[in-house]
Amino acid sequence: MPGRRDPPGGAVNTIVVVGASAAGLAAAETLRREGYDGTLTVIGEEADPPYDRPPLSKQILAGDWEADRVALRTTEQLTALRLDLRLGVRATGLDTAGRVVHLDDGTEIGYDELIVATGVRPRRLPGAGAHVLRNLSDAIALRKRLLPGVRLAVVGAGFLGAECAAVARGLGCDVVLLEPAPVPLAHAVGEQVGRVLSSAHVEHGVDLRTGVTVSAITGDGVRLAGGELVTADEVLVAIGTQPNTEWLDGSDLALADGLLCDEFTSAAPGVYGAGDVARWHNPLFGTAMRIEHRTNAAEQGMATARNLLNPSGRKPFAPVPYFWSDQYDMKLHAYGYLRGHDEVRVVAGDLPERRFIAAYRTGDRLVGALAVGMPPKAVRPWRQAIATGTSWKDIHDIAA
Amino acid sequence: MRVEFDEPKCVAAGQCAMVAPGVFDQRDEDGVAVVLVAEPGPELADEAQEAAAVCPAAAIRLVEQ
Ligand SMILES: Cc1cc2nc3c(=O)[nH]c(=O)nc-3n(C[C@H](O)[C@H](O)[C@H](O)COP(=O)(O)OP(=O)(O)OC[C@H]3O[C@@H](n4cnc5c(N)ncnc54)[C@H](O)[C@@H]3O)c2cc1C
Ligand code: SF4
């Protein structure tokens, strides 16, 4: 069979990375930086060279940046990596026994070691004509429609929906933000904090409607579960994502809302996962997690590359997850694993002023901290305390 | 090596100050990164590279001289 190779007994000569975005690029870069000199193939479905997604719902949507500013690396930097870079090509199947990846152009490619970094894609609703926002082309298409006076319905008041609502208000659109939960983001950041964050939208003139479920997109807006029609010129669906793992169906890899990996981000002999697609065991929190954050993608890509090259000295990937979000003049930074927390406590600043640090407890441990408008030096000790597994009863000692 | 820092891209994540405290710090007011050493010598080259790789905004570029 062409492309087929024996599993490696010795040196690794062919590494294939599927997914050419934050995680895949970080892995490829780190492999080279750590001295890997063999063939390094990177396969990416998108035609664009690796670019950054967070600005898509911020500077790109606002029209502050031209599209070329989101490139993650210059052409020279990419060239220096000596990649076999195959863009506009999708992986369609995997044979772990033969160590072969099948591609949509009908070819296949053998590997000694494989890194899966295929990310996630937006979930959609029934009915045509709605925007989603994941790719550069999505952002450009939506940007073109957000003219002053346009009525935009945003379905889902998570971080993505909230950022887009804020940008659209800034562009002079009428925005209705539709959210099934009683308090936006409550499941992620708790009710108190969720309420404070969403009050910013109301103050900026967003028509925030909670406790409503959208059942379908119609030609002139969205249909709510109760039958009511909410009219809109444009609709953005931001109701979460699903991992891009279909191409792994039929392989013997374990899939469960992501590619299951151990604490070394290994999924099976010769297969690793990194970034938004990977659900790995994070020993720092003693639980499996799949994190859709920009820094995690880079850090996990780097950690994966190092473990792959040095199996005998491999290290568990045990980060404190981190993400940020910009909404209006609010800059939010969150550290740790907030999901499923038992308690939230404001430990510095003041909630209503939207300048505060909130600490999160799960069991008897400090597991997270969320800061809005606070100086980095006040927030850093909290990150450190999460990294060292500080118990909740000791949080008074954390320097402010 | 020279550090090129694209300040408007910086999202104040502070990863750089964490992995390369010898090369980067953050401003008190807004957390935007500050380059402490514009031309890191060999002893700082590794951490500078780590910072460039991990920066979530691709705001740090290292140019070999
Ligand atoms: C609009 C937007 C705003 C965001 N803002 C923030 C933010 O403020 N803060 C934050 O921390 N995070 C933010 N994120 C999340 C962050 O961008 C992601 O965590 C990060 O992009 C994950 O990188 P990744 O490489 O794992 O996956 P992705 O970036 O999803 O890349 C996966 C790549 O793999 C390709 N691919 C998929 N399937 C295949 C296949 N079968 N074959 C070949 N290629 C394939 C995809 O086309 C894609 O290019 C935002 C995301 C979006 C979309
Ligand atoms: S890591 Fe990048 S985005 Fe974060 S503070 Fe440093 S330069 Fe800014």
Short mmCIF file of C-alpha atoms and ligand atoms in Angstrom, two decimals:
data_model
loop_
_atom_site.label_atom_id
_atom_site.label_comp_id
_atom_site.label_asym_id
_atom_site.label_seq_id
_atom_site.Cartn_x
_atom_site.Cartn_y
_atom_site.Cartn_z
CA MET A 1 0.00 0.00 0.00
CA PRO A 2 1.53 3.33 -0.94
CA GLY A 3 2.41 5.57 1.95
CA ARG A 4 2.32 2.71 4.41
CA ARG A 5 5.20 2.36 6.80
CA ASP A 6 6.18 0.19 9.69
CA PRO A 7 5.64 1.52 13.18
CA PRO A 8 8.86 3.12 14.36
CA GLY A 9 11.31 0.93 16.15
CA GLY A 10 13.88 3.65 16.43
CA ALA A 11 14.22 7.17 15.16
CA VAL A 12 11.20 9.26 14.26
CA ASN A 13 11.52 10.44 10.66
CA THR A 14 8.03 11.45 9.67
CA ILE A 15 5.72 13.55 11.81
CA VAL A 16 2.30 14.56 10.54
CA VAL A 17 0.29 17.37 12.14
CA VAL A 18 -3.36 17.62 11.13
CA GLY A 19 -4.77 21.11 11.69
CA ALA A 20 -2.75 24.20 10.74
CA SER A 21 -3.84 26.69 13.36
CA ALA A 22 -2.67 27.78 16.82
CA ALA A 23 -2.08 24.30 18.25
CA GLY A 24 -0.70 22.69 15.11
CA LEU A 25 1.67 25.57 14.44
CA ALA A 26 2.94 25.65 18.02
CA ALA A 27 3.61 21.92 17.84
CA ALA A 28 5.45 22.21 14.52
CA GLU A 29 7.54 25.15 15.72
CA THR A 30 8.49 23.41 18.92
CA LEU A 31 9.46 20.21 17.10
CA ARG A 32 11.94 22.20 15.03
CA ARG A 33 13.15 24.28 17.95
CA GLU A 34 13.84 21.07 19.91
CA GLY A 35 15.95 19.78 17.06
CA TYR A 36 13.65 17.50 15.09
CA ASP A 37 15.10 17.40 11.61
CA GLY A 38 12.92 14.87 9.78
CA THR A 39 9.91 15.34 7.54
CA LEU A 40 7.27 17.55 9.09
CA THR A 41 3.97 17.56 7.24
CA VAL A 42 1.24 19.96 8.31
CA ILE A 43 -2.21 19.48 6.81
CA GLY A 44 -4.83 22.22 7.04
CA GLU A 45 -8.30 22.36 5.60
CA GLU A 46 -8.33 26.13 5.32
CA ALA A 47 -6.51 27.69 2.38
CA ASP A 48 -5.11 30.55 4.50
CA PRO A 49 -1.76 30.13 6.22
CA PRO A 50 -2.13 29.88 10.03
CA TYR A 51 -3.96 32.87 11.49
CA ASP A 52 -5.23 33.98 14.84
CA ARG A 53 -8.91 33.68 15.75
CA PRO A 54 -9.43 35.89 18.82
CA PRO A 55 -9.16 39.15 16.79
CA LEU A 56 -11.94 37.89 14.48
CA SER A 57 -14.63 38.84 17.01
CA LYS A 58 -12.72 41.95 18.07
CA GLN A 59 -10.48 44.04 15.78
CA ILE A 60 -11.49 42.33 12.52
CA LEU A 61 -15.22 42.51 13.18
CA ALA A 62 -14.85 46.11 14.32
CA GLY A 63 -13.00 46.95 11.12
CA ASP A 64 -9.97 48.17 13.07
CA TRP A 65 -7.59 45.71 11.44
CA GLU A 66 -7.07 44.55 7.90
CA ALA A 67 -7.26 40.80 7.44
CA ASP A 68 -3.49 40.39 6.98
CA ARG A 69 -2.82 41.44 10.59
CA VAL A 70 -4.11 38.12 11.93
CA ALA A 71 -1.40 36.02 10.29
CA LEU A 72 0.33 34.07 13.05
CA ARG A 73 3.70 34.02 11.32
CA THR A 74 5.37 35.75 8.41
CA THR A 75 6.12 33.86 5.21
CA GLU A 76 9.82 33.86 6.14
CA GLN A 77 9.08 32.37 9.55
CA LEU A 78 7.01 29.61 7.96
CA THR A 79 9.67 28.92 5.34
CA ALA A 80 12.30 28.61 8.05
CA LEU A 81 10.31 25.72 9.58
CA ARG A 82 10.90 23.62 6.44
CA LEU A 83 7.36 22.26 6.49
CA ASP A 84 5.63 20.09 4.00
CA LEU A 85 2.66 22.45 4.37
CA ARG A 86 -0.49 21.26 2.64
CA LEU A 87 -3.21 23.87 2.86
CA GLY A 88 -6.71 23.46 1.47
CA VAL A 89 -6.45 19.73 2.14
CA ARG A 90 -8.67 17.85 4.58
CA ALA A 91 -7.85 14.63 6.39
CA THR A 92 -10.72 12.21 5.92
CA GLY A 93 -9.62 9.06 7.70
CA LEU A 94 -7.01 7.44 9.88
CA ASP A 95 -5.55 3.94 10.03
CA THR A 96 -3.63 3.72 13.30
CA ALA A 97 -2.44 0.15 12.67
CA GLY A 98 -0.85 1.08 9.36
CA ARG A 99 -0.05 4.63 10.56
CA VAL A 100 -1.64 6.26 7.54
CA VAL A 101 -3.75 9.41 7.20
CA HIS A 102 -6.19 9.59 4.28
CA LEU A 103 -6.70 12.92 2.56
CA ASP A 104 -9.62 14.35 0.58
CA ASP A 105 -7.49 14.73 -2.54
CA GLY A 106 -7.43 10.93 -2.70
CA THR A 107 -3.85 10.58 -1.49
CA GLU A 108 -2.64 9.17 1.77
CA ILE A 109 0.33 9.88 3.93
CA GLY A 110 2.25 7.69 6.33
CA TYR A 111 3.55 8.82 9.70
CA ASP A 112 5.73 7.71 12.57
CA GLU A 113 4.00 10.11 14.93
CA LEU A 114 0.73 11.99 14.45
CA ILE A 115 -0.54 15.14 16.16
CA VAL A 116 -4.27 15.76 15.94
CA ALA A 117 -5.01 19.50 16.14
CA THR A 118 -8.22 19.84 14.16
CA GLY A 119 -10.01 22.18 16.56
CA VAL A 120 -13.75 22.70 16.67
CA ARG A 121 -16.46 24.18 14.48
CA PRO A 122 -19.61 26.13 15.36
CA ARG A 123 -22.85 24.36 16.14
CA ARG A 124 -25.67 25.51 13.93
CA LEU A 125 -29.45 25.81 14.06
CA PRO A 126 -32.00 24.55 11.56
CA GLY A 127 -32.73 27.00 8.76
CA ALA A 128 -30.44 28.77 6.32
CA GLY A 129 -28.96 32.23 6.10
CA ALA A 130 -27.43 32.71 9.55
CA HIS A 131 -23.83 33.69 10.22
CA VAL A 132 -21.44 31.72 12.38
CA LEU A 133 -18.02 32.99 13.40
CA ARG A 134 -15.02 30.69 13.37
CA ASN A 135 -12.99 31.42 10.26
CA LEU A 136 -11.54 34.58 8.78
CA SER A 137 -14.03 34.40 5.91
CA ASP A 138 -16.90 34.23 8.45
CA ALA A 139 -15.64 37.40 10.11
CA ILE A 140 -15.28 39.27 6.84
CA ALA A 141 -18.75 38.21 5.70
CA LEU A 142 -20.35 39.34 8.96
CA ARG A 143 -18.36 42.57 9.07
CA LYS A 144 -19.71 43.59 5.68
CA ARG A 145 -23.28 43.34 6.93
CA LEU A 146 -22.87 45.23 10.20
CA LEU A 147 -23.79 48.67 8.91
CA PRO A 148 -25.32 51.36 11.13
CA GLY A 149 -29.01 50.75 11.72
CA VAL A 150 -28.87 47.08 10.77
CA ARG A 151 -30.78 44.90 13.20
CA LEU A 152 -28.63 41.97 14.35
CA ALA A 153 -29.93 39.02 16.35
CA VAL A 154 -27.20 37.20 18.25
CA VAL A 155 -28.22 33.74 19.36
CA GLY A 156 -26.26 32.75 22.45
CA ALA A 157 -24.77 35.13 25.04
CA GLY A 158 -21.58 33.20 25.72
CA PHE A 159 -18.23 34.94 25.35
CA LEU A 160 -18.32 34.87 21.55
CA GLY A 161 -21.90 36.15 21.28
CA ALA A 162 -21.22 38.80 23.91
CA GLU A 163 -18.11 40.09 22.16
CA CYS A 164 -19.91 40.29 18.84
CA ALA A 165 -22.90 42.07 20.39
CA ALA A 166 -20.53 44.64 21.88
CA VAL A 167 -18.72 45.22 18.57
CA ALA A 168 -22.01 45.48 16.66
CA ARG A 169 -23.27 48.12 19.09
CA GLY A 170 -20.06 50.04 18.52
CA LEU A 171 -20.77 49.92 14.79
CA GLY A 172 -24.23 51.39 15.32
CA CYS A 173 -26.29 48.25 14.85
CA ASP A 174 -29.48 47.45 16.75
CA VAL A 175 -28.65 44.30 18.67
CA VAL A 176 -30.93 41.74 20.24
CA LEU A 177 -29.04 39.13 22.27
CA LEU A 178 -30.97 35.91 22.88
CA GLU A 179 -29.99 33.53 25.64
CA PRO A 180 -31.75 30.42 26.97
CA ALA A 181 -30.24 30.61 30.48
CA PRO A 182 -31.74 33.04 33.00
CA VAL A 183 -28.31 34.65 33.48
CA PRO A 184 -25.77 34.70 30.62
CA LEU A 185 -22.51 32.87 31.36
CA ALA A 186 -23.76 31.74 34.77
CA HIS A 187 -22.66 28.16 34.11
CA ALA A 188 -19.15 29.39 33.38
CA VAL A 189 -18.54 32.28 35.78
CA GLY A 190 -21.39 32.03 38.30
CA GLU A 191 -24.59 34.03 38.58
CA GLN A 192 -23.25 37.08 40.36
CA VAL A 193 -20.43 37.68 37.90
CA GLY A 194 -22.62 36.71 34.93
CA ARG A 195 -25.17 39.31 35.96
CA VAL A 196 -22.54 42.04 36.26
CA LEU A 197 -21.05 41.22 32.85
CA SER A 198 -24.44 41.20 31.14
CA SER A 199 -25.44 44.50 32.74
CA ALA A 200 -22.78 46.12 30.55
CA HIS A 201 -24.73 45.01 27.48
CA VAL A 202 -27.97 46.44 28.76
CA GLU A 203 -26.22 49.75 29.54
CA HIS A 204 -24.88 49.85 26.01
CA GLY A 205 -28.34 49.48 24.56
CA VAL A 206 -28.36 45.77 23.71
CA ASP A 207 -31.83 44.25 23.92
CA LEU A 208 -30.85 41.27 26.11
CA ARG A 209 -33.53 38.61 26.30
CA THR A 210 -32.83 35.73 28.64
CA GLY A 211 -34.75 32.51 29.15
CA VAL A 212 -35.58 32.29 25.45
CA THR A 213 -34.72 29.37 23.21
CA VAL A 214 -34.35 29.81 19.47
CA SER A 215 -35.67 26.87 17.51
CA ALA A 216 -34.91 27.90 13.93
CA ILE A 217 -33.60 30.55 11.58
CA THR A 218 -36.23 32.02 9.29
CA GLY A 219 -35.87 34.31 6.28
CA ASP A 220 -36.66 37.36 8.38
CA GLY A 221 -35.12 36.57 11.76
CA VAL A 222 -35.35 33.75 14.25
CA ARG A 223 -38.24 31.65 15.55
CA LEU A 224 -38.40 31.12 19.32
CA ALA A 225 -39.41 27.80 20.84
CA GLY A 226 -42.76 29.31 21.88
CA GLY A 227 -43.48 30.25 18.26
CA GLU A 228 -42.69 33.97 18.48
CA LEU A 229 -40.72 35.51 15.60
CA VAL A 230 -37.87 37.88 16.45
CA THR A 231 -37.19 39.88 13.31
CA ALA A 232 -33.65 40.72 12.30
CA ASP A 233 -31.73 41.70 9.17
CA GLU A 234 -28.81 39.49 10.14
CA VAL A 235 -28.52 36.55 12.52
CA LEU A 236 -25.36 35.32 14.21
CA VAL A 237 -25.53 31.88 15.81
CA ALA A 238 -23.04 31.56 18.68
CA ILE A 239 -24.32 28.56 20.60
CA GLY A 240 -21.09 26.67 21.10
CA THR A 241 -18.98 24.28 19.14
CA GLN A 242 -18.36 20.66 18.33
CA PRO A 243 -14.94 19.06 17.98
CA ASN A 244 -13.70 18.15 14.50
CA THR A 245 -13.23 14.44 15.08
CA GLU A 246 -15.42 12.89 12.37
CA TRP A 247 -12.31 12.07 10.34
CA LEU A 248 -11.24 9.84 13.24
CA ASP A 249 -14.49 7.84 13.25
CA GLY A 250 -13.75 4.22 12.48
CA SER A 251 -10.21 4.45 13.82
CA ASP A 252 -9.64 2.82 17.20
CA LEU A 253 -9.13 6.16 18.93
CA ALA A 254 -11.42 6.98 21.85
CA LEU A 255 -13.74 9.90 21.03
CA ALA A 256 -16.05 11.51 23.57
CA ASP A 257 -16.73 15.17 22.87
CA GLY A 258 -13.13 15.43 21.67
CA LEU A 259 -10.17 13.13 21.25
CA LEU A 260 -9.45 11.45 24.58
CA CYS A 261 -5.85 11.82 25.69
CA ASP A 262 -3.94 10.98 28.84
CA GLU A 263 -2.05 13.47 30.99
CA PHE A 264 0.82 13.39 28.50
CA THR A 265 -1.65 14.36 25.72
CA SER A 266 -1.15 10.94 24.16
CA ALA A 267 -4.22 9.31 22.60
CA ALA A 268 -2.69 6.01 21.46
CA PRO A 269 0.76 4.78 20.46
CA GLY A 270 1.99 7.29 17.88
CA VAL A 271 -1.01 9.62 18.24
CA TYR A 272 -1.27 12.84 20.24
CA GLY A 273 -3.95 15.51 20.59
CA ALA A 274 -3.56 19.26 21.13
CA GLY A 275 -5.75 22.35 21.28
CA ASP A 276 -9.52 22.75 21.19
CA VAL A 277 -10.09 19.20 19.90
CA ALA A 278 -8.28 17.40 22.73
CA ARG A 279 -9.89 16.23 25.95
CA TRP A 280 -7.01 15.34 28.19
CA HIS A 281 -6.53 14.53 31.83
CA ASN A 282 -5.20 17.61 33.62
CA PRO A 283 -3.51 16.29 36.77
CA LEU A 284 -3.47 19.75 38.36
CA PHE A 285 -7.26 19.57 38.69
CA GLY A 286 -7.53 15.77 38.68
CA THR A 287 -10.08 15.80 35.89
CA ALA A 288 -10.39 15.44 32.13
CA MET A 289 -11.01 18.72 30.36
CA ARG A 290 -11.30 20.14 26.88
CA ILE A 291 -10.33 23.80 26.80
CA GLU A 292 -11.18 26.18 23.98
CA HIS A 293 -8.70 28.89 24.83
CA ARG A 294 -6.04 30.43 22.68
CA THR A 295 -3.16 30.02 25.15
CA ASN A 296 -4.05 26.44 25.84
CA ALA A 297 -3.79 25.64 22.14
CA ALA A 298 -0.22 26.98 21.99
CA GLU A 299 0.89 25.52 25.31
CA GLN A 300 -0.55 22.10 24.57
CA GLY A 301 0.97 22.10 21.09
CA MET A 302 4.35 22.83 22.64
CA ALA A 303 3.98 20.28 25.42
CA THR A 304 2.88 17.62 22.94
CA ALA A 305 5.88 18.24 20.72
CA ARG A 306 8.26 17.88 23.65
CA ASN A 307 6.67 14.68 24.93
CA LEU A 308 6.65 13.21 21.45
CA LEU A 309 10.38 13.82 20.98
CA ASN A 310 11.36 12.71 24.46
CA PRO A 311 9.08 9.85 25.54
CA SER A 312 11.34 8.71 28.37
CA GLY A 313 11.43 12.19 29.87
CA ARG A 314 7.83 13.08 29.13
CA LYS A 315 6.01 15.45 31.45
CA PRO A 316 2.33 15.68 32.32
CA PHE A 317 0.55 18.64 30.76
CA ALA A 318 -0.81 20.39 33.85
CA PRO A 319 -1.54 24.02 32.99
CA VAL A 320 -3.70 26.61 34.68
CA PRO A 321 -6.11 27.36 31.82
CA TYR A 322 -6.27 31.04 30.92
CA PHE A 323 -8.45 33.14 28.69
CA TRP A 324 -9.35 36.75 28.13
CA SER A 325 -12.32 38.49 26.61
CA ASP A 326 -12.87 42.10 25.53
CA GLN A 327 -16.34 43.60 25.74
CA TYR A 328 -16.82 47.39 25.46
CA ASP A 329 -14.17 48.81 27.77
CA MET A 330 -14.14 45.68 29.93
CA LYS A 331 -11.09 43.47 29.80
CA LEU A 332 -11.70 40.19 31.46
CA HIS A 333 -9.01 37.67 32.39
CA ALA A 334 -9.83 34.26 33.81
CA TYR A 335 -7.47 31.65 35.23
CA GLY A 336 -8.17 28.08 36.23
CA TYR A 337 -11.06 25.70 35.79
CA LEU A 338 -14.23 27.50 36.81
CA ARG A 339 -16.74 25.04 35.43
CA GLY A 340 -18.79 23.22 38.03
CA HIS A 341 -17.54 25.43 40.87
CA ASP A 342 -19.27 25.34 44.26
CA GLU A 343 -18.70 28.93 45.38
CA VAL A 344 -17.67 32.35 44.07
CA ARG A 345 -16.28 35.05 46.30
CA VAL A 346 -15.26 38.60 45.40
CA VAL A 347 -11.80 38.96 46.92
CA ALA A 348 -10.74 42.37 45.62
CA GLY A 349 -12.35 45.44 44.10
CA ASP A 350 -16.04 45.90 43.62
CA LEU A 351 -18.51 43.98 41.42
CA PRO A 352 -20.90 46.79 40.42
CA GLU A 353 -17.98 49.00 39.37
CA ARG A 354 -16.80 46.15 37.14
CA ARG A 355 -13.34 46.25 38.70
CA PHE A 356 -12.84 43.13 40.73
CA ILE A 357 -11.23 39.76 41.27
CA ALA A 358 -13.57 36.84 41.96
CA ALA A 359 -12.19 33.58 43.37
CA TYR A 360 -13.77 30.19 42.66
CA ARG A 361 -13.95 27.20 44.96
CA THR A 362 -14.56 23.56 44.03
CA GLY A 363 -14.54 21.19 46.98
CA ASP A 364 -12.03 22.61 49.43
CA ARG A 365 -9.74 24.07 46.79
CA LEU A 366 -9.18 27.35 45.03
CA VAL A 367 -9.71 26.40 41.37
CA GLY A 368 -10.08 29.70 39.56
CA ALA A 369 -9.94 33.47 39.53
CA LEU A 370 -11.62 35.96 37.23
CA ALA A 371 -10.49 39.56 37.04
CA VAL A 372 -12.00 42.58 35.37
CA GLY A 373 -10.09 45.85 35.18
CA MET A 374 -7.48 44.90 37.78
CA PRO A 375 -3.71 45.43 37.44
CA PRO A 376 -1.79 42.29 36.42
CA LYS A 377 0.29 42.37 39.56
CA ALA A 378 -2.84 41.98 41.64
CA VAL A 379 -4.01 39.03 39.57
CA ARG A 380 -0.73 37.13 39.25
CA PRO A 381 -0.62 35.83 42.85
CA TRP A 382 -4.04 34.25 42.27
CA ARG A 383 -2.81 32.43 39.22
CA GLN A 384 0.15 31.23 41.22
CA ALA A 385 -2.10 30.08 44.06
CA ILE A 386 -4.23 28.07 41.62
CA ALA A 387 -1.11 26.49 40.13
CA THR A 388 0.03 25.31 43.55
CA GLY A 389 -3.37 23.87 44.50
CA THR A 390 -4.00 26.27 47.40
CA SER A 391 -6.79 25.21 49.70
CA TRP A 392 -9.76 27.54 50.10
CA LYS A 393 -9.19 28.13 53.78
CA ASP A 394 -5.80 29.68 52.94
CA ILE A 395 -6.94 32.21 50.36
CA HIS A 396 -6.74 35.06 52.90
CA ASP A 397 -2.98 34.75 52.68
CA ILE A 398 -2.88 35.43 48.94
CA ALA A 399 -1.29 38.82 48.48
CA ALA A 400 -3.39 41.45 46.80
CA MET B 1 18.82 38.53 18.68
CA ARG B 2 16.43 41.50 18.72
CA VAL B 3 12.89 41.57 20.17
CA GLU B 4 10.23 43.10 17.95
CA PHE B 5 7.09 43.80 19.94
CA ASP B 6 3.85 44.73 18.17
CA GLU B 7 2.24 46.56 21.07
CA PRO B 8 -1.25 47.13 19.60
CA LYS B 9 -1.62 43.37 19.25
CA CYS B 10 -0.80 42.66 22.88
CA VAL B 11 -3.81 41.38 24.86
CA ALA B 12 -2.08 41.73 28.23
CA ALA B 13 -2.14 38.01 28.83
CA GLY B 14 1.17 38.15 30.66
CA GLN B 15 2.41 34.79 29.39
CA CYS B 16 5.62 36.50 28.29
CA ALA B 17 6.37 37.97 31.72
CA MET B 18 5.70 34.56 33.22
CA VAL B 19 7.95 32.45 30.99
CA ALA B 20 10.58 35.14 30.32
CA PRO B 21 10.75 37.43 33.34
CA GLY B 22 14.24 38.45 32.30
CA VAL B 23 13.01 39.88 29.02
CA PHE B 24 9.40 41.02 29.59
CA ASP B 25 7.34 42.71 32.23
CA GLN B 26 3.80 44.12 32.19
CA ARG B 27 2.63 47.70 32.66
CA ASP B 28 0.78 48.26 35.92
CA GLU B 29 -2.12 50.21 34.42
CA ASP B 30 -3.26 47.86 31.71
CA GLY B 31 -1.01 44.81 31.72
CA VAL B 32 0.42 45.51 28.27
CA ALA B 33 3.85 43.96 27.91
CA VAL B 34 7.05 45.93 28.34
CA VAL B 35 10.30 44.81 26.75
CA LEU B 36 13.00 44.91 29.43
CA VAL B 37 15.83 43.68 27.25
CA ALA B 38 15.56 44.58 23.59
CA GLU B 39 18.58 42.50 22.57
CA PRO B 40 18.63 39.41 24.78
CA GLY B 41 21.97 37.69 24.99
CA PRO B 42 22.50 33.92 24.79
CA GLU B 43 21.56 33.45 28.46
CA LEU B 44 18.10 34.89 27.77
CA ALA B 45 17.61 33.49 24.26
CA ASP B 46 15.69 30.38 25.36
CA GLU B 47 13.16 32.19 27.49
CA ALA B 48 12.71 34.87 24.83
CA GLN B 49 11.93 32.15 22.29
CA GLU B 50 9.52 30.48 24.66
CA ALA B 51 7.70 33.81 25.12
CA ALA B 52 7.45 34.40 21.38
CA ALA B 53 6.05 30.91 20.90
CA VAL B 54 3.51 31.11 23.69
CA CYS B 55 2.27 34.70 23.21
CA PRO B 56 -1.42 34.24 22.35
CA ALA B 57 -1.47 37.38 20.23
CA ALA B 58 1.61 36.65 18.10
CA ALA B 59 2.83 40.05 19.26
CA ILE B 60 6.45 39.00 19.85
CA ARG B 61 8.89 38.36 17.05
CA LEU B 62 12.58 37.60 17.41
CA VAL B 63 14.92 38.70 14.70
CA GLU B 64 18.35 37.16 14.46
CA GLN B 65 21.00 39.77 13.85
C1 LIG C 1 -14.07 34.44 16.97
C2 LIG C 1 -13.24 33.78 18.03
C3 LIG C 1 -12.79 34.52 19.12
C4 LIG C 1 -12.01 33.93 20.11
N1 LIG C 1 -11.58 34.70 21.15
C5 LIG C 1 -10.82 34.14 22.12
C6 LIG C 1 -10.36 34.93 23.21
O1 LIG C 1 -10.64 36.12 23.32
N2 LIG C 1 -9.58 34.33 24.15
C7 LIG C 1 -9.24 33.02 24.07
O2 LIG C 1 -8.55 32.52 24.95
N3 LIG C 1 -9.67 32.24 23.04
C8 LIG C 1 -10.45 32.77 22.07
N4 LIG C 1 -10.89 31.99 21.02
C9 LIG C 1 -10.52 30.57 20.98
C10 LIG C 1 -9.20 30.30 20.25
O3 LIG C 1 -9.17 30.97 19.04
C11 LIG C 1 -9.05 28.80 20.06
O4 LIG C 1 -8.90 28.23 21.33
C12 LIG C 1 -7.87 28.42 19.16
O5 LIG C 1 -8.05 28.90 17.87
C13 LIG C 1 -7.71 26.91 19.13
O6 LIG C 1 -6.71 26.54 18.25
P1 LIG C 1 -6.63 25.08 17.64
O7 LIG C 1 -5.42 25.09 16.78
O8 LIG C 1 -6.76 24.07 18.69
O9 LIG C 1 -7.96 24.90 16.77
P2 LIG C 1 -8.52 25.75 15.55
O10 LIG C 1 -8.07 27.15 15.64
O11 LIG C 1 -9.98 25.46 15.47
O12 LIG C 1 -7.80 25.12 14.28
C14 LIG C 1 -8.07 23.84 13.77
C15 LIG C 1 -7.72 23.84 12.30
O13 LIG C 1 -7.83 22.52 11.82
C16 LIG C 1 -8.49 22.52 10.57
N5 LIG C 1 -9.12 21.22 10.36
C17 LIG C 1 -10.26 20.75 10.95
N6 LIG C 1 -10.53 19.50 10.51
C18 LIG C 1 -9.55 19.17 9.65
C19 LIG C 1 -9.27 18.00 8.87
N7 LIG C 1 -10.06 16.91 8.92
N8 LIG C 1 -8.17 18.02 8.07
C20 LIG C 1 -7.35 19.12 8.01
N9 LIG C 1 -7.57 20.24 8.74
C21 LIG C 1 -8.66 20.26 9.53
C22 LIG C 1 -9.47 23.65 10.69
O14 LIG C 1 -9.87 24.09 9.41
C23 LIG C 1 -8.67 24.69 11.46
O15 LIG C 1 -7.93 25.51 10.61
C24 LIG C 1 -11.68 32.56 20.02
C25 LIG C 1 -12.15 31.81 18.93
C26 LIG C 1 -12.93 32.40 17.94
C27 LIG C 1 -13.43 31.58 16.79
S1 SF4 C 2 2.28 37.20 26.03
FE1 SF4 C 2 1.87 38.46 24.24
S2 SF4 C 2 -0.19 39.23 24.56
FE2 SF4 C 2 0.54 38.49 26.52
S3 SF4 C 2 1.39 40.28 27.55
FE3 SF4 C 2 3.05 39.25 26.49
S4 SF4 C 2 3.14 40.25 24.50
FE4 SF4 C 2 1.17 40.78 25.38
#
